[in-house]
XYZ file of C-alpha atoms in Angstrom:
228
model
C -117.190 142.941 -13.131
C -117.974 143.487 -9.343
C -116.141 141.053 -6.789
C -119.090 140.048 -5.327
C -119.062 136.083 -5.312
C -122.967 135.005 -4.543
C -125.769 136.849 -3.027
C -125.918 137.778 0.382
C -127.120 134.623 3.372
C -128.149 135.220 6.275
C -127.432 132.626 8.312
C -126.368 131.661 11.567
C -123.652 129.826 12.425
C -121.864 132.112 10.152
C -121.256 129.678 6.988
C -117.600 128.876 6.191
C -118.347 127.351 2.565
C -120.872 127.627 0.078
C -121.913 125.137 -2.293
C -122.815 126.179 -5.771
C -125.540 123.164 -7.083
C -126.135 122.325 -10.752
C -128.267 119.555 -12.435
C -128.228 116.894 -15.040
C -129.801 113.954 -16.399
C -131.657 111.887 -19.345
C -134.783 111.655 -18.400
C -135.827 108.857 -21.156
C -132.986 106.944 -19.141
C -134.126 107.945 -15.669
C -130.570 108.847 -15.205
C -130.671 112.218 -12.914
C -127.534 113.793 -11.340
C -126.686 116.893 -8.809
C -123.011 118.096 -9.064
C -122.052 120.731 -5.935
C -118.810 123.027 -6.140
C -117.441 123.817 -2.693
C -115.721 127.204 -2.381
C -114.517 128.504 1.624
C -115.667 131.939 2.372
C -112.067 133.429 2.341
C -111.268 131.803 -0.729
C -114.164 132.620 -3.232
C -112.172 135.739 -4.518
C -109.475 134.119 -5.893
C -111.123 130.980 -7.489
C -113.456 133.474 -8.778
C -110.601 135.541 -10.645
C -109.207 132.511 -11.936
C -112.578 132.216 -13.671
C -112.987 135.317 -15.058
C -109.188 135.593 -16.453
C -110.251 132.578 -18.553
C -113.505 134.090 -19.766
C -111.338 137.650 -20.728
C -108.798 135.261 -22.317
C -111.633 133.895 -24.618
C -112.383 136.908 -25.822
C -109.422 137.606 -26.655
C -108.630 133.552 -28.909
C -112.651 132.778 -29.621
C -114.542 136.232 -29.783
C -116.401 134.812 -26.852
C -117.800 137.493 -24.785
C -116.657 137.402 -20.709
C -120.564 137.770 -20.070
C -121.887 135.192 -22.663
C -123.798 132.326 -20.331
C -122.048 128.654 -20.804
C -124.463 126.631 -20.787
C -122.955 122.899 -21.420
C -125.157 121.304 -23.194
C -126.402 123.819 -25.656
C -123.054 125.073 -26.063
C -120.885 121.899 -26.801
C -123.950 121.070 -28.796
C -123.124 123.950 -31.685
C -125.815 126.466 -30.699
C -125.767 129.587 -29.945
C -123.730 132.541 -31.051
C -121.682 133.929 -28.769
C -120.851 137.485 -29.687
C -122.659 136.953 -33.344
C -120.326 134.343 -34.536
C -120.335 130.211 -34.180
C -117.140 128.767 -32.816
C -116.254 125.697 -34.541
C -117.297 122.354 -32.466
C -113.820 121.625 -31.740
C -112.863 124.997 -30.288
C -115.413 124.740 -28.610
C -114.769 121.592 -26.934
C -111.540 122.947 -25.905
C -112.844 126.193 -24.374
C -114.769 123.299 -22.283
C -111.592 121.025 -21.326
C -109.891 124.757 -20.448
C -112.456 125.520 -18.280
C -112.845 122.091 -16.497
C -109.321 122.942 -16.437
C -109.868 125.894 -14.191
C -111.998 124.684 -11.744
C -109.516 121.888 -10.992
C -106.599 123.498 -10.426
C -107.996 125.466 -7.258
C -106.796 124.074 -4.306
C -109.859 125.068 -2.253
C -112.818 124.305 -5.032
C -114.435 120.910 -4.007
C -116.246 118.483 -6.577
C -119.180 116.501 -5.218
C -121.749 114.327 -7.346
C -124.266 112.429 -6.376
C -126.868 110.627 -9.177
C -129.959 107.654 -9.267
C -131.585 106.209 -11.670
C -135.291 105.018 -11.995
C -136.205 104.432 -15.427
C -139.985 104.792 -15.110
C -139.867 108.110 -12.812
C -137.668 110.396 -13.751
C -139.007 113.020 -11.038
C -138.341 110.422 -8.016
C -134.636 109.943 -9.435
C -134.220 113.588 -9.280
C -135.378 113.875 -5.398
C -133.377 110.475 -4.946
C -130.162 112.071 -5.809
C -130.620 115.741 -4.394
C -131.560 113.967 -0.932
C -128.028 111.846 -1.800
C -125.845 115.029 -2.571
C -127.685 116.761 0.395
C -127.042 114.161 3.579
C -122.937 113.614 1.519
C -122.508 117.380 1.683
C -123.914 117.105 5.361
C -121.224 114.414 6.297
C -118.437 115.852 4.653
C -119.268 119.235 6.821
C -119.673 117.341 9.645
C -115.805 115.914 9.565
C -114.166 119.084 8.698
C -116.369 120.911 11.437
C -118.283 123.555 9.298
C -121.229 124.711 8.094
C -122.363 125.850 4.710
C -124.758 127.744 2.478
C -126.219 126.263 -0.747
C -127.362 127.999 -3.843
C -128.806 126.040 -6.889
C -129.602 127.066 -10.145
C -133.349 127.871 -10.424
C -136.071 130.455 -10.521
C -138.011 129.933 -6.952
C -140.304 127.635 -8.636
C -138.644 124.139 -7.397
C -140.351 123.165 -4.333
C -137.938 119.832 -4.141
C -134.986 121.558 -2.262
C -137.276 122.769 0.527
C -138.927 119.124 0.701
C -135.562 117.647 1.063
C -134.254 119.939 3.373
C -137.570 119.616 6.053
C -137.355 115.834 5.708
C -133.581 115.630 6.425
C -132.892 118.229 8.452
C -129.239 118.284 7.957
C -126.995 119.686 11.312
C -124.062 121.311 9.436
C -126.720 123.421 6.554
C -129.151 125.364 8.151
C -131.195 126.755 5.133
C -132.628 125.280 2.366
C -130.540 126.136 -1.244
C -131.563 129.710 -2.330
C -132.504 129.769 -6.224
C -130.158 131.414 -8.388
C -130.733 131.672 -12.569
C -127.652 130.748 -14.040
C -127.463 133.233 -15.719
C -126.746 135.294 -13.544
C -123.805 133.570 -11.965
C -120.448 132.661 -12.867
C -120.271 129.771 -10.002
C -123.153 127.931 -11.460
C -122.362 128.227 -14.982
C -119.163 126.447 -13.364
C -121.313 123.801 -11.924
C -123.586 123.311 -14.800
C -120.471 122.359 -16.849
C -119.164 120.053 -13.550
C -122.232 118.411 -13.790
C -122.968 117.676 -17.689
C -119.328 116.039 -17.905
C -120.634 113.780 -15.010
C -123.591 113.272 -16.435
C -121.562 111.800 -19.383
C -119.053 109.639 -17.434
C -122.064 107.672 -16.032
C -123.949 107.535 -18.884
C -121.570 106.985 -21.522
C -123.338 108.003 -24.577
C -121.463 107.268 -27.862
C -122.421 110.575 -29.132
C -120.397 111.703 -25.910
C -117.615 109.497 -25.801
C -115.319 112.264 -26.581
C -115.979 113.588 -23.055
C -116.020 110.293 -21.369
C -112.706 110.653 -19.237
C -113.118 114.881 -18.617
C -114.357 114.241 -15.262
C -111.534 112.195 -13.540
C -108.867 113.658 -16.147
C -109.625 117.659 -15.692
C -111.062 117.339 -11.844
C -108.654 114.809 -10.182
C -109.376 115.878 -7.339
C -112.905 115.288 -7.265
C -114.737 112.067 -5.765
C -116.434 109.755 -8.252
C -119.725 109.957 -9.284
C -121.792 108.550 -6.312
C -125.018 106.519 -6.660
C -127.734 106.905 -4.093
């Protein structure tokens, strides 16, 4: 695998983070959720090795290829076949806790969620919590005098980031978040699985309750779930 840690941004000021954006939700709830993993510029490298160590040592206990996409919920869930055979649901669930693992032992990786809730319009919880995540991230840039890039997982197709973006106009991010597939990413396959164990900490499913405490316990370092 190429070092290369996220596609190229133009920007200017030069960025000196970039946040890596994954969502989650119930939408029969109205629960909606936007987790953002922080990475400095002169630190990607090494978080990103970390990563990718992990995924070589699942091949190597699980059969689980170093390219195979995690996906969170499909994967905890029992589907899929990684490498043409089904990991049991409990090794599974610990490939998971290893990974959330991972991410929070790097000093430099920052956790930031931000969710709402409107039971009737799921849509308007979504922009409610985005907008949320977006003027946090803003502040938090603001303190520690920087400026960042944001990429989010997506095909082009979401005009919401752009809409939040124009009507906020946050000082510290200059661009809207670029789309990304997550598929093609390790960082947002990281932030996908940030954000389902949030998602899971404020909605407290009983079919979930095995991943209730992940969040705080694997990510101490991480804020609490924030509602907007």
């Amino acid at each position: 695998m190429s070092e290369e840690v996220g596609p190229a941004i133009d920007t200017y000021p030069p960025v000196d983070r970039v946040y890596y954006i994954d969502d989650s939700g119930i939408p029969k709830t109205g629960l909606a959720l936007y987790s953002a993993l922080g990475v400095s510029a002169v630190n990607a490298g090494d978080v990103l090795r970390a990563w990718r160590e992990l995924r070589r040592s699942w091949y190597v206990t699980h059969a689980v290829p170093a390219d195979f996409e995690l996906h969170a919920s499909a994967f905890l869930a029992g589907r899929g076949r990684p490498g043409g055979r089904n990991p049991l649901k409990i090794e599974r669930y610990r490939m998971a806790q290893n990974a959330l693992e991972v991410i929070g032992a790097q000093s430099d990786l920052t956790v930031t969620t931000v969710y709402a809730v409107h039971t009737a319009h799921w849509r308007e919880a979504k922009r409610a919590a985005y907008t949320g995540l977006i003027r946090r991230l803003d502040r938090q840039l603001d303190e520690a005098g920087e400026y960042a890039a944001l990429i989010v997982d997506g095909d082009g197709s979401e005009e919401l980031y752009e809409d939040v973006h124009r009507q906020i106009r946050p000082a510290r991010i200059k661009a809207p978040a670029a789309e990304v597939p997550a598929h093609t990413s390790e960082w947002l396959q990281m932030a996908d699985l940030v954000a389902y164990s949030a998602c899971q900490v404020i909605a407290q499913l009983e079919s979930r309750a095995f991943m209730w405490g992940w969040y705080t316990r694997y990510l101490p370092k991480a804020r609490a779930p924030e509602r907007y």
